[in-house]
Coordinates of N, CA and C in Angstrom, one line a residue:
X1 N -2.3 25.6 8.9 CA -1.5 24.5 9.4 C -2.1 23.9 10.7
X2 N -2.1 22.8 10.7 CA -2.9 22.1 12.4 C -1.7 22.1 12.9
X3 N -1.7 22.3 14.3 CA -0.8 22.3 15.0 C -1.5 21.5 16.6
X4 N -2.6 21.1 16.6 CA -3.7 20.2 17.6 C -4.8 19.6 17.1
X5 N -4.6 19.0 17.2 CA -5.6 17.8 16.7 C -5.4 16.4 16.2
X6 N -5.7 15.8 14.5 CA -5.6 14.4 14.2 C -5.2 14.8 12.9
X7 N -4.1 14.6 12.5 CA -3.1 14.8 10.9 C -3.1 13.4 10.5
X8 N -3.1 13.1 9.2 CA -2.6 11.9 8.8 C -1.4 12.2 7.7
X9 N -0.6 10.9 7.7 CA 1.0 10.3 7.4 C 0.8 9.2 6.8
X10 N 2.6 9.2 6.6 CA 2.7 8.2 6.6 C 2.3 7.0 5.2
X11 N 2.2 7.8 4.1 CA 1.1 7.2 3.1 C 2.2 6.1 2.8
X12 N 1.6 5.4 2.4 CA 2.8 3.5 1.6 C 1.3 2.7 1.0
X13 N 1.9 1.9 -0.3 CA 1.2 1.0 -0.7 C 0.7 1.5 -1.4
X14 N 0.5 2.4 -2.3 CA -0.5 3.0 -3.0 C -0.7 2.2 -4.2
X15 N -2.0 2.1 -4.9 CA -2.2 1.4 -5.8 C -3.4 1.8 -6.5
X16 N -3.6 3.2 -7.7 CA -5.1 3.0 -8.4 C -5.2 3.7 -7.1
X17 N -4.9 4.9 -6.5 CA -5.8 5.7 -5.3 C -6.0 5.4 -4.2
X18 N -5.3 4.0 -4.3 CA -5.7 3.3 -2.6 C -4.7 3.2 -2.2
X19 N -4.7 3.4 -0.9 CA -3.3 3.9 -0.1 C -3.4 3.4 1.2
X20 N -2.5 2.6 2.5 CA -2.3 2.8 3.7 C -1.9 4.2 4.3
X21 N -2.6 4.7 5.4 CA -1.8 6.0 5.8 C -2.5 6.0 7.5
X22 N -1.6 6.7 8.1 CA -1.9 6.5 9.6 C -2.6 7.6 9.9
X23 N -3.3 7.7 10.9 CA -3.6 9.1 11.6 C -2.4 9.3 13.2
X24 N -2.4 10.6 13.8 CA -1.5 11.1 14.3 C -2.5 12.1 15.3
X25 N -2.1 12.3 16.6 CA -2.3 13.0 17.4 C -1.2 14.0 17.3
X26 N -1.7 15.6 16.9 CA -0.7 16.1 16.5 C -1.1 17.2 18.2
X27 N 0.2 18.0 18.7 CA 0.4 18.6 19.2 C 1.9 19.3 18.7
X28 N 1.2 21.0 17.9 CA 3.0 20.8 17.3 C 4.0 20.5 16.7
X29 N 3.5 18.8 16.8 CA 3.9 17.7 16.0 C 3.5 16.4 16.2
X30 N 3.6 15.2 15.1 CA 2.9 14.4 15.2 C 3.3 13.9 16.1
X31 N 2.6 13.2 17.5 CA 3.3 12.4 18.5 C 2.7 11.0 18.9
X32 N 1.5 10.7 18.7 CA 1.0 9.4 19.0 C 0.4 8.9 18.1
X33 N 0.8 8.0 17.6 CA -0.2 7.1 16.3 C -1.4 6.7 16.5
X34 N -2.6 6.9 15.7 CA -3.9 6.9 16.6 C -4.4 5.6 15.7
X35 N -4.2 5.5 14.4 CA -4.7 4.2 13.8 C -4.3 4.5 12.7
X36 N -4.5 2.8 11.7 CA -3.5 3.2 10.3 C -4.8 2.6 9.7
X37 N -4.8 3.7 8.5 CA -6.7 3.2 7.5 C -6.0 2.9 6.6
X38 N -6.7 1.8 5.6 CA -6.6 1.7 4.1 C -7.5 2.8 3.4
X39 N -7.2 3.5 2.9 CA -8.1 4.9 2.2 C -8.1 4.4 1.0
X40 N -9.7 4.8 0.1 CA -10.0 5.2 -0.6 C -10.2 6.6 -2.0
X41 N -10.3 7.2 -0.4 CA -10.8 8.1 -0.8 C -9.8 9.6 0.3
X42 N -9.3 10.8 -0.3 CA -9.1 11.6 0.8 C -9.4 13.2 0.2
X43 N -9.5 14.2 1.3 CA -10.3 15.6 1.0 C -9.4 16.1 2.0
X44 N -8.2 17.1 1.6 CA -7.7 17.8 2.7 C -7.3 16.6 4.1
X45 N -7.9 16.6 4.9 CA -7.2 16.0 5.9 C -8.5 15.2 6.6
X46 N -9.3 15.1 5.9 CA -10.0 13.8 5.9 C -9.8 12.6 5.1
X47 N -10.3 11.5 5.2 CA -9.9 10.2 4.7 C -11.6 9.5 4.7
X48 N -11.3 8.4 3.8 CA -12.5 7.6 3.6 C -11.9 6.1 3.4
X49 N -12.4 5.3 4.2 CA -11.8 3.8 4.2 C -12.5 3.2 5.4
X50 N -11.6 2.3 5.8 CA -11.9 1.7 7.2 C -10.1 1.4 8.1
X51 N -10.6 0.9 9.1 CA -9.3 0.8 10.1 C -8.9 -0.6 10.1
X52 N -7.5 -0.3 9.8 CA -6.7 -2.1 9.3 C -5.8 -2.1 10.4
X53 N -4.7 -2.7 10.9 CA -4.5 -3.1 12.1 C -3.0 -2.4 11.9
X54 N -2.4 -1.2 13.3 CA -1.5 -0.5 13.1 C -0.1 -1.3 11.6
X55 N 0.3 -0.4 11.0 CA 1.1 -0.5 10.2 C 2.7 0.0 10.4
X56 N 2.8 -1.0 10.9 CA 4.7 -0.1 11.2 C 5.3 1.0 9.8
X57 N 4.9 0.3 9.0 CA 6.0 1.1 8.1 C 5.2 3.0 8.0
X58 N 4.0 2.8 7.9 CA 3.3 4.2 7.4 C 3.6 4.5 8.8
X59 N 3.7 4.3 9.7 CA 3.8 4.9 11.3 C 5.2 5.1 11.4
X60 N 6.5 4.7 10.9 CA 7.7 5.3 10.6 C 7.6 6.4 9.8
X61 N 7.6 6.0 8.1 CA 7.7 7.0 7.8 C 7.0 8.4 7.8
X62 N 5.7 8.4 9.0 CA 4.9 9.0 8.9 C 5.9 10.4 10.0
X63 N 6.6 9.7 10.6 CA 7.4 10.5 11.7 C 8.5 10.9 10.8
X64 N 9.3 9.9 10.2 CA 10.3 10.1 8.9 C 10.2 11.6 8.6
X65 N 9.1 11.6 7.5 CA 8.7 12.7 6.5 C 8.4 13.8 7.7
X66 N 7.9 14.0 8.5 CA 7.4 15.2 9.2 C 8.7 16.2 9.6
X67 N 9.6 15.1 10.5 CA 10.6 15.5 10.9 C 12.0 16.2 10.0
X68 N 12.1 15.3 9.0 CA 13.4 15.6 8.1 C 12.6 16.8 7.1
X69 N 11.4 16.9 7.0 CA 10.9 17.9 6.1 C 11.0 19.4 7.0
X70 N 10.7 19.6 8.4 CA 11.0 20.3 9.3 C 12.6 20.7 9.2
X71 N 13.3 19.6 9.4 CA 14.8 19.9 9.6 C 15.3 20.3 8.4
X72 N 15.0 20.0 7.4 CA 15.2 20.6 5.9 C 15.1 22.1 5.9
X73 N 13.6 22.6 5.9 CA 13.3 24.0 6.3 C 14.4 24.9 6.9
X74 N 14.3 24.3 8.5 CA 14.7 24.9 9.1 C 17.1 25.2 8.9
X75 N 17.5 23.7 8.4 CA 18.2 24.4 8.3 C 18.8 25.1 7.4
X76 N 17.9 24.8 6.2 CA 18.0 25.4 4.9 C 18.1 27.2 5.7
X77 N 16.9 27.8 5.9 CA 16.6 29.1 7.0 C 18.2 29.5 7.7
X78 N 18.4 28.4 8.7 CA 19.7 29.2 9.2 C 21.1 29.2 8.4
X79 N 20.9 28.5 7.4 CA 22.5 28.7 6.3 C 21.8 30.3 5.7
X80 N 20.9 30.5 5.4 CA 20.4 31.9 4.9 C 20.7 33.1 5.6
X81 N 20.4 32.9 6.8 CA 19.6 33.8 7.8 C 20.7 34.0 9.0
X82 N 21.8 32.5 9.0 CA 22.1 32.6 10.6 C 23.5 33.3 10.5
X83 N 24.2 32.8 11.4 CA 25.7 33.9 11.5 C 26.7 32.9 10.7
X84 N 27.2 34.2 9.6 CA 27.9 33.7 8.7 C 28.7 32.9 9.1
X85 N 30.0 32.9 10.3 CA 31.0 31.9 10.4 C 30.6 30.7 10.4
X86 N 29.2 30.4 11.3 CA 28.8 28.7 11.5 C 28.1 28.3 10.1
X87 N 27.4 29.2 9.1 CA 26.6 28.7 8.1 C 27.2 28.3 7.0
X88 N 28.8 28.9 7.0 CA 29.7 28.5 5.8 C 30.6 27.6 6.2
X89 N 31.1 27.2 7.1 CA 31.8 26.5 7.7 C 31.4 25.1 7.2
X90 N 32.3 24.0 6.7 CA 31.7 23.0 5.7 C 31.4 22.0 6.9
X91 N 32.0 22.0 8.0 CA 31.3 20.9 8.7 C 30.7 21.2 10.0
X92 N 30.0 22.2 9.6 CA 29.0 22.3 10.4 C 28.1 23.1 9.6
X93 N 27.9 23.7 8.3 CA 27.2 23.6 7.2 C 25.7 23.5 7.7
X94 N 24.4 24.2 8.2 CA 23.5 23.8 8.1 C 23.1 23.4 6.4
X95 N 23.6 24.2 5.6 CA 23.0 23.4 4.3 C 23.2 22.3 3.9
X96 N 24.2 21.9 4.5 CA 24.7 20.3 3.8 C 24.1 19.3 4.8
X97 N 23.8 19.9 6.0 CA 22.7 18.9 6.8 C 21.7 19.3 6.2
X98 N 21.0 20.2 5.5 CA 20.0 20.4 5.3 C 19.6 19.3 4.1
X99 N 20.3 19.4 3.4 CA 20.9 18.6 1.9 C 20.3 17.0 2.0
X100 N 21.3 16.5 3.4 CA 21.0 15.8 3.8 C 19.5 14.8 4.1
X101 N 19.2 15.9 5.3 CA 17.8 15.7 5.8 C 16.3 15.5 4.6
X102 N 16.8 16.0 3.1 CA 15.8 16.8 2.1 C 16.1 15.2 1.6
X103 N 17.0 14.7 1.4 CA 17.8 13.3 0.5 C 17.0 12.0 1.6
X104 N 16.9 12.1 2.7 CA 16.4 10.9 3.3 C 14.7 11.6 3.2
X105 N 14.0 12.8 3.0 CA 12.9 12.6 3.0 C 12.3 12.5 1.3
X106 N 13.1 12.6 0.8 CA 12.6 12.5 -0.6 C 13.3 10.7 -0.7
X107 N 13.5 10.2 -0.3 CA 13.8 8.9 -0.5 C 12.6 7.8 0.5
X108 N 11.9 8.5 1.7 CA 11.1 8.4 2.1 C 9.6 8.6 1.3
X109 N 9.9 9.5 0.9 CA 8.1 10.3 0.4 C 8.1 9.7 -0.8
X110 N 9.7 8.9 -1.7 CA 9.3 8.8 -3.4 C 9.5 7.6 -3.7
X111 N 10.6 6.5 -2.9 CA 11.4 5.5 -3.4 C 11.4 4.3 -2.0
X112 N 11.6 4.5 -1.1 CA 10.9 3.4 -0.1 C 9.7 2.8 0.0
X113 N 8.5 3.8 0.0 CA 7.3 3.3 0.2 C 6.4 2.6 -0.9
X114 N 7.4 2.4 -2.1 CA 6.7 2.0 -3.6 C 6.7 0.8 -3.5
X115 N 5.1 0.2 -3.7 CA 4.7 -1.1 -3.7 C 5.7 -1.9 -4.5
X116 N 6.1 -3.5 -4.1 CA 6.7 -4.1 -4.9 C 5.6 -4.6 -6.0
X117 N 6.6 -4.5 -7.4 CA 5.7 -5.4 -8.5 C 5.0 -6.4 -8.3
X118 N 5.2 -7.2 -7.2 CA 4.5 -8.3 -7.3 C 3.1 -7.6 -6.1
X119 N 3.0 -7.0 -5.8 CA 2.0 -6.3 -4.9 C 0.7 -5.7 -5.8
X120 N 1.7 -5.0 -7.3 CA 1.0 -4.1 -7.8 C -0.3 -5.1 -8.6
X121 N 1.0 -6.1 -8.8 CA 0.5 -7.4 -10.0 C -1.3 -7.7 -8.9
X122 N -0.9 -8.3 -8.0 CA -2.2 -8.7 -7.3 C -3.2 -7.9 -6.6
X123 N -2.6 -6.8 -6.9 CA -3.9 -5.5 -5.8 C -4.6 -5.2 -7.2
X124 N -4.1 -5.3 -7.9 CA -4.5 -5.0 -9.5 C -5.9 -6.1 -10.1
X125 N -5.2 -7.3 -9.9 CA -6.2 -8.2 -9.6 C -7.5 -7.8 -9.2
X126 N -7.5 -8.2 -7.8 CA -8.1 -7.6 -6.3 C -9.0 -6.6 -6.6
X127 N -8.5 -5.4 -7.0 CA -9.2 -4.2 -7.3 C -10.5 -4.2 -8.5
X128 N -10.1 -5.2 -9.7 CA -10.5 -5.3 -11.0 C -12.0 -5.9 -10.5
X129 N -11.8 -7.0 -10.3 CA -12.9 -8.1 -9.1 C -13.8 -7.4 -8.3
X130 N -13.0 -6.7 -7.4 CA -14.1 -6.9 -5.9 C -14.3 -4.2 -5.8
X131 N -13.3 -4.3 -7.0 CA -13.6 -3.0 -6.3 C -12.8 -2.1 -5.4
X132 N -12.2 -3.3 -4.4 CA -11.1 -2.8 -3.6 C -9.8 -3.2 -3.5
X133 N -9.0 -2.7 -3.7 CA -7.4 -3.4 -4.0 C -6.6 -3.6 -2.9
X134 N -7.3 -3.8 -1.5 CA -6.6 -4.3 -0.4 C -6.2 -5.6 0.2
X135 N -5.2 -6.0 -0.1 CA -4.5 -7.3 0.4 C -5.5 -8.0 1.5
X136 N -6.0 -9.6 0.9 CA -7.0 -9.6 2.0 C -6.3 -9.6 3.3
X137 N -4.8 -9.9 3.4 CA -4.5 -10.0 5.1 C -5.1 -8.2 5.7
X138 N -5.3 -7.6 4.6 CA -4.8 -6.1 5.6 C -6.5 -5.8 5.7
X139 N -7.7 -6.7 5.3 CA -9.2 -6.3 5.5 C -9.5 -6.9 7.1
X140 N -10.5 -6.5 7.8 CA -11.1 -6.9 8.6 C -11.7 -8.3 8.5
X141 N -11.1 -9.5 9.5 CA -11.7 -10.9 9.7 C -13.0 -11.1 9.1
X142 N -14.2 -10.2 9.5 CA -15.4 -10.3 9.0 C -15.7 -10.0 7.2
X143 N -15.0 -9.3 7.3 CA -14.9 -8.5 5.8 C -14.8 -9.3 4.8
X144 N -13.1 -9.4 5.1 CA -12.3 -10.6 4.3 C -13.1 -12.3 4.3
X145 N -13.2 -12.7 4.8 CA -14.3 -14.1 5.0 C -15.7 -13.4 4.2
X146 N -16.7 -12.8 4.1 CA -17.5 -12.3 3.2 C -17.3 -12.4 2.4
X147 N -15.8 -11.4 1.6 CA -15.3 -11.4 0.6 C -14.9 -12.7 -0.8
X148 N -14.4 -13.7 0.6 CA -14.1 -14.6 0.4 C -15.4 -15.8 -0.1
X149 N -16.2 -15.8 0.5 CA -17.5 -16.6 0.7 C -18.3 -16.1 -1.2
X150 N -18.8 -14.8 -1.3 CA -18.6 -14.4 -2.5 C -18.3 -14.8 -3.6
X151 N -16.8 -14.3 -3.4 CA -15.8 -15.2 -4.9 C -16.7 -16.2 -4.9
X152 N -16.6 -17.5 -4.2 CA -16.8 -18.4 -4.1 C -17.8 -18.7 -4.8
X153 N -18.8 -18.3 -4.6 CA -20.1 -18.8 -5.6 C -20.3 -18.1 -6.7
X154 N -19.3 -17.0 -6.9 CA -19.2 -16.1 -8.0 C -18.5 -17.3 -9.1
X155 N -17.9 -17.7 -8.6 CA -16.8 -18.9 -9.7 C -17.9 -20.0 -9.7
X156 N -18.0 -20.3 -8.4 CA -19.1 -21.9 -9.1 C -20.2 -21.6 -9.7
X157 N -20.9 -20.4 -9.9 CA -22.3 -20.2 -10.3 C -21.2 -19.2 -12.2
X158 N -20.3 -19.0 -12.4 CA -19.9 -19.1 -13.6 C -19.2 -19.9 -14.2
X159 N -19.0 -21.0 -13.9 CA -18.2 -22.3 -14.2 C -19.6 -23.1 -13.6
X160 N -20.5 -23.4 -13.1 CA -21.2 -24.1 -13.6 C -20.4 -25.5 -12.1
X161 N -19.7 -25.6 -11.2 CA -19.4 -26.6 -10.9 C -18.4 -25.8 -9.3
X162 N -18.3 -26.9 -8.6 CA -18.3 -26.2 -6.9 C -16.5 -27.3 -6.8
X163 N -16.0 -27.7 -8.4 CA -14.4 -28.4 -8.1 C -13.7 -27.1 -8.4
X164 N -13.3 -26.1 -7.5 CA -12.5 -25.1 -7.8 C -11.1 -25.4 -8.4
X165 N -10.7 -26.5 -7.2 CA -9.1 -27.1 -7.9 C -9.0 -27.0 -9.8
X166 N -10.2 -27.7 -9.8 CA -9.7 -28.0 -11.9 C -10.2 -27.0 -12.1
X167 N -10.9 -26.3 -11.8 CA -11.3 -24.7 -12.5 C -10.2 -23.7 -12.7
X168 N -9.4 -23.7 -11.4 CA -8.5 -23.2 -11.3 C -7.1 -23.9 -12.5
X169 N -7.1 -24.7 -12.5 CA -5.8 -26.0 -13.5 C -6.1 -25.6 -14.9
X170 N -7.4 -25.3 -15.5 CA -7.9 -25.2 -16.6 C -7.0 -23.8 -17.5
X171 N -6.3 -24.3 -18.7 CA -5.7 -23.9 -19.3 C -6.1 -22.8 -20.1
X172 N -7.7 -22.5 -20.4 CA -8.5 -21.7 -21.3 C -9.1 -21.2 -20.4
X173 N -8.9 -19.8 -20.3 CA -9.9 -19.1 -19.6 C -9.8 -17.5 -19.9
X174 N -10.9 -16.7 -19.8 CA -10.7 -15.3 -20.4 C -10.0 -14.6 -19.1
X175 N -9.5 -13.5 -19.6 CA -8.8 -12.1 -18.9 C -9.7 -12.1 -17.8
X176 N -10.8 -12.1 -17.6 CA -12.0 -11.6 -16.4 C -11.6 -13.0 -15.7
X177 N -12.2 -14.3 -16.3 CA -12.2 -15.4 -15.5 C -10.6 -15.8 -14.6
X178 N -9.5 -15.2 -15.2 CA -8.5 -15.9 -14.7 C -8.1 -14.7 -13.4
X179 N -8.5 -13.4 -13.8 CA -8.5 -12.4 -12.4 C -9.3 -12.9 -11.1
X180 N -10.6 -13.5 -11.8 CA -11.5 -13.7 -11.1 C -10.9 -15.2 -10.1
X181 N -10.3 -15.8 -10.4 CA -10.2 -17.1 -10.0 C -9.0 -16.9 -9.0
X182 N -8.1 -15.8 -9.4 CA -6.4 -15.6 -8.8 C -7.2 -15.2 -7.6
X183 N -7.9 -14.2 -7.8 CA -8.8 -13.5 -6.5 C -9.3 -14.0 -5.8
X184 N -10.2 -15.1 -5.9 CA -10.4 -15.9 -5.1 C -9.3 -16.8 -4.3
X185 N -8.5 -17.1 -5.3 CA -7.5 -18.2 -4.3 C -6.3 -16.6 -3.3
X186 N -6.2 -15.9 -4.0 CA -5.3 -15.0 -3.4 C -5.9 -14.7 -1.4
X187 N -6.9 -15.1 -1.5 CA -8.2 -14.6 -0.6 C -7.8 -16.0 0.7
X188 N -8.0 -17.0 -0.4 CA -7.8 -18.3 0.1 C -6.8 -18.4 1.3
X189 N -5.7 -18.4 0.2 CA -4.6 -18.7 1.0 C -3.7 -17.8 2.4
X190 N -4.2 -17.0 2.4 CA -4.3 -16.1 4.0 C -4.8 -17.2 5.0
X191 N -5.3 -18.1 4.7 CA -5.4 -19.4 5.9 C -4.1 -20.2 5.5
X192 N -3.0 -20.4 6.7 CA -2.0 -21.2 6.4 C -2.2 -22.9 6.2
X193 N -3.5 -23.3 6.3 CA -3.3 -24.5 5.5 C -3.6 -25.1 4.4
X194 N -5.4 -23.8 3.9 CA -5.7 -23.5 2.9 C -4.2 -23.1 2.1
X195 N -3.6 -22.3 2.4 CA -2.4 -22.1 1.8 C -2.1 -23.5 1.2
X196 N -1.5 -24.7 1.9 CA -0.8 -25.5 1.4 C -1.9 -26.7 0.8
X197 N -3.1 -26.6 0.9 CA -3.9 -27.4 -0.1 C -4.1 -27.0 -1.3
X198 N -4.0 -25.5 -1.7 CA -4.5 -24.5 -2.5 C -3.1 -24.2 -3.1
X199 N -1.8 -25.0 -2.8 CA -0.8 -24.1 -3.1 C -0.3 -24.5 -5.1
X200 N -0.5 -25.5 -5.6 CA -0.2 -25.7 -6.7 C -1.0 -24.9 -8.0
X201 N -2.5 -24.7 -7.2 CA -3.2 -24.0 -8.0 C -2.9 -22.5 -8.6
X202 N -2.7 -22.2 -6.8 CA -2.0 -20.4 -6.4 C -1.2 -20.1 -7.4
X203 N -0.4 -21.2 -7.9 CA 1.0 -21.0 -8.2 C 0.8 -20.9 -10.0
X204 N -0.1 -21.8 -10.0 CA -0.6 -21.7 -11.3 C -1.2 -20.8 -12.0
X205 N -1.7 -20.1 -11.1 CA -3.0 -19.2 -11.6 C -2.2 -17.9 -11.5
X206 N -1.5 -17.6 -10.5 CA -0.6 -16.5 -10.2 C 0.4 -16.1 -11.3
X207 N 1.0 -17.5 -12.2 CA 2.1 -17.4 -12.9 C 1.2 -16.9 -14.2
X208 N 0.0 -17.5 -14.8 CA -0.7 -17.7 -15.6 C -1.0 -16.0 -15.8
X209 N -1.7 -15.2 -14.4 CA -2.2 -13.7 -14.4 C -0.4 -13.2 -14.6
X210 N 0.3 -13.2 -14.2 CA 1.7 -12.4 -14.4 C 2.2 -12.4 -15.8
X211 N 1.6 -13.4 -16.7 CA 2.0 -13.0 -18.1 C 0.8 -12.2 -18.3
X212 N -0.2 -12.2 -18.3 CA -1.3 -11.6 -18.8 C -1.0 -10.1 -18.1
X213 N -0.4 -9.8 -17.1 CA -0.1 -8.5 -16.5 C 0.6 -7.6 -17.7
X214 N 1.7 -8.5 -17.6 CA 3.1 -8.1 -18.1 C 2.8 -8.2 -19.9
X215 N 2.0 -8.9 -20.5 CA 1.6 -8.3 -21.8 C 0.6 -7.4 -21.5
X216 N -0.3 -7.1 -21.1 CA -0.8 -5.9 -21.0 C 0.0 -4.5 -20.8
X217 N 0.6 -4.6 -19.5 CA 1.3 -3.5 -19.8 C 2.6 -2.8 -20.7
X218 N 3.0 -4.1 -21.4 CA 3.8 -4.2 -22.8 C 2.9 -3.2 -23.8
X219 N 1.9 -3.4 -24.2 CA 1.0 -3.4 -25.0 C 0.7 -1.6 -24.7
X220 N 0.1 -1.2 -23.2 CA -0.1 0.2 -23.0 C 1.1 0.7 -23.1
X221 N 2.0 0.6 -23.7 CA 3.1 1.5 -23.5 C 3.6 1.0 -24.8

């Protein structure tokens, strides 16, 4: 068990193995948040990714889970272990706080931090495409613009033509080309005004991939 050093928490978003999770200056316990990665990849208490810009939520629950999992233990231990009058006593019951403490970390660790469907829908996307299933707001400025630049002549050099708008409008397109295209604009619209030039397409292309999601996973199951 580390008890000094750099622990990581906090896991949220997971999608296909890819996960936000923080690191932690641990002394005893986690006490300072040192940075939050998008991981690919993890081994014990190493990680593989890059550094995305602190994450409130994995930096909550990362304290969340540590603490109520501690206080669980521990008062689980003194309803066992401690002096019978206080351990049985229903309101002051360490087991029923312990009860407690186990019910908010398992609502932390299993049912809070679960991507919404529409997250899963487009990291899914994202992932299929480029490889990596991270939200372009959550890549690095440099990264994401590359990324972005990419798509880009990825679609016009397979469509043959640099009018993305009607490429995007176009009613016929395969399973690959319509990920490929959502991807692109998904990328896009992270600029708020690109947003609103790009927005009828987004909406098209978005609704177009959500049935194609949603019969697919009709279909695996």
């Amino acid at each position: 068990m580390i008890i000094f050093g750099k622990i990581f928490g906090g896991k949220v978003h997971k999608v296909d193995n890819q996960w936000i999770e923080t690191s932690y200056l641990m002394i005893m316990a986690p006490l300072i948040p040192l940075e939050t990665m998008f991981v690919t990849n993890s081994e014990f208490n190493r990680r593989q990714g890059f550094s995305i810009a602190m994450n409130g939520k994995s930096v909550l629950h990362g304290y969340i889970r540590f603490f109520t999992f501690i206080a669980t233990i521990g008062l689980f231990g003194f309803s066992l272990f401690g002096r019978h009058e206080i351990s049985h006593s229903i309101m002051y019951s360490p087991a029923l706080y312990g009860t407690l403490f186990g019910a908010i970390y398992i609502w932390s660790r299993f049912k809070n931090t679960e991507p919404s469907l529409e997250e899963i829908i487009q990291r899914k996307a994202i992932g299929a495409i480029t490889g990596l299933n991270a939200l372009p707001e959550w890549l690095p400025v440099a990264v994401k613009n590359q990324q972005e630049e990419n798509l880009k002549k990825l679609i016009e050099e397979k469509f043959n033509s640099e009018d993305i708008k009607s490429i995007a409008l176009k009613s016929f397109k395969t399973p690959e080309e319509l990920m490929l295209i959502f991807t692109y604009l998904r990328f896009v619209i992270t600029d708020k005004n690109k947003a609103i030039q790009y927005k009828t397409e987004y909406e098209f292309v978005l609704n177009e991939y959500a049935k194609l999601f949603a019969k697919s996973e009709s279909q695996s199951h």
